XYZ file of C-alpha atoms in Angstrom:
122
model
C 92.259 119.937 76.633
C 94.116 122.304 74.333
C 92.737 124.242 71.407
C 94.902 126.257 69.048
C 93.213 128.526 66.518
C 95.094 129.866 63.509
C 94.499 131.457 60.131
C 93.615 134.990 61.079
C 95.019 138.100 59.441
C 94.036 141.166 57.489
C 91.575 140.573 54.659
C 89.987 143.032 52.278
C 86.191 143.294 52.196
C 84.810 140.620 49.918
C 87.791 138.379 50.538
C 88.065 134.987 52.182
C 89.865 133.444 55.109
C 90.105 129.953 56.495
C 90.474 129.401 60.210
C 91.749 126.146 61.643
C 91.636 124.808 65.165
C 93.952 122.024 66.206
C 92.735 120.083 69.215
C 94.956 118.073 71.522
C 94.614 116.298 74.824
C 91.299 114.754 73.877
C 89.572 113.183 70.902
C 87.565 115.729 68.975
C 84.446 113.582 68.620
C 83.937 113.816 72.395
C 82.465 117.287 72.000
C 80.230 119.500 69.950
C 82.475 122.315 68.709
C 82.127 125.913 67.671
C 83.627 129.232 66.693
C 82.982 132.316 68.786
C 83.873 135.905 67.995
C 84.838 138.654 70.433
C 84.856 142.313 69.530
C 85.664 145.168 71.923
C 82.847 146.209 74.249
C 80.665 143.300 73.182
C 80.012 139.859 74.577
C 81.605 136.871 72.909
C 79.065 135.447 70.471
C 78.670 132.076 68.825
C 79.256 132.422 65.100
C 79.079 128.864 63.874
C 78.914 125.495 65.575
C 78.766 121.816 64.694
C 77.771 118.697 66.569
C 80.238 115.979 67.415
C 79.417 113.852 64.381
C 79.286 116.760 61.931
C 75.644 116.075 61.137
C 74.118 119.294 62.462
C 75.345 122.870 62.259
C 74.317 126.289 63.459
C 75.149 129.661 61.892
C 74.509 133.094 63.251
C 72.143 134.911 60.937
C 74.838 137.446 60.067
C 77.163 134.802 58.609
C 74.743 132.250 57.172
C 75.502 131.584 53.524
C 79.016 133.014 53.819
C 80.682 130.866 56.473
C 81.035 127.086 56.530
C 82.062 125.107 59.596
C 83.476 121.623 59.260
C 85.398 119.112 61.296
C 87.738 116.208 60.708
C 87.569 114.054 63.798
C 90.288 111.742 62.517
C 92.690 114.686 62.350
C 91.353 116.412 65.490
C 90.737 119.525 63.424
C 87.939 122.099 63.261
C 87.728 124.543 60.359
C 85.816 127.708 59.522
C 85.754 128.820 55.896
C 84.780 132.480 55.711
C 83.801 134.010 52.383
C 82.524 137.416 51.316
C 84.008 138.914 54.460
C 82.679 142.225 55.693
C 84.148 144.750 58.151
C 81.541 143.612 60.703
C 83.212 140.175 60.728
C 86.294 141.689 62.345
C 87.143 140.226 65.727
C 89.091 137.641 67.643
C 87.845 134.178 66.771
C 88.022 131.370 69.310
C 87.353 127.714 68.806
C 85.690 125.994 71.710
C 84.127 122.828 72.980
C 80.483 123.398 73.819
C 77.806 122.887 76.420
C 74.241 122.829 75.197
C 74.659 122.973 71.422
C 71.514 122.723 69.307
C 70.501 123.708 65.806
C 69.058 126.851 67.424
C 72.316 128.033 68.915
C 75.846 127.182 69.954
C 75.209 127.000 73.679
C 78.074 127.910 75.988
C 81.824 127.609 75.679
C 83.316 124.811 77.764
C 86.998 124.779 76.834
C 88.669 127.347 74.612
C 92.145 128.385 73.648
C 93.891 131.474 72.434
C 91.979 133.170 69.636
C 93.065 134.364 66.233
C 92.422 137.921 65.055
C 90.611 138.508 61.786
C 90.588 142.090 60.541
C 88.480 142.930 57.517
C 89.613 146.258 56.175
C 90.637 147.933 52.970
């Protein structure tokens, strides 16, 4: 299982970014998938997650209404559209396969790859 996240960079507050995660070594519809964020001195947290069919999603309260997670199982691709970005959204974002996803939370990371850094700053 390999997961490669991309799309990070420096974004001004109020701006947008689109993260992509290319999966290889497995078919994406095998797993529920999610995006986690890591900031210094804090635990990695589930930001947004989606079930294997794309029918159910979860968003952390802090990003609900601003972020949209989607997946294209045919292309083995997971995406996170981030709008109205705020400095608090800064962190390294990882895409991951999940254990224990539900509409109440992402559950735990199972497989993950190298993250992509998003910095929201003026």
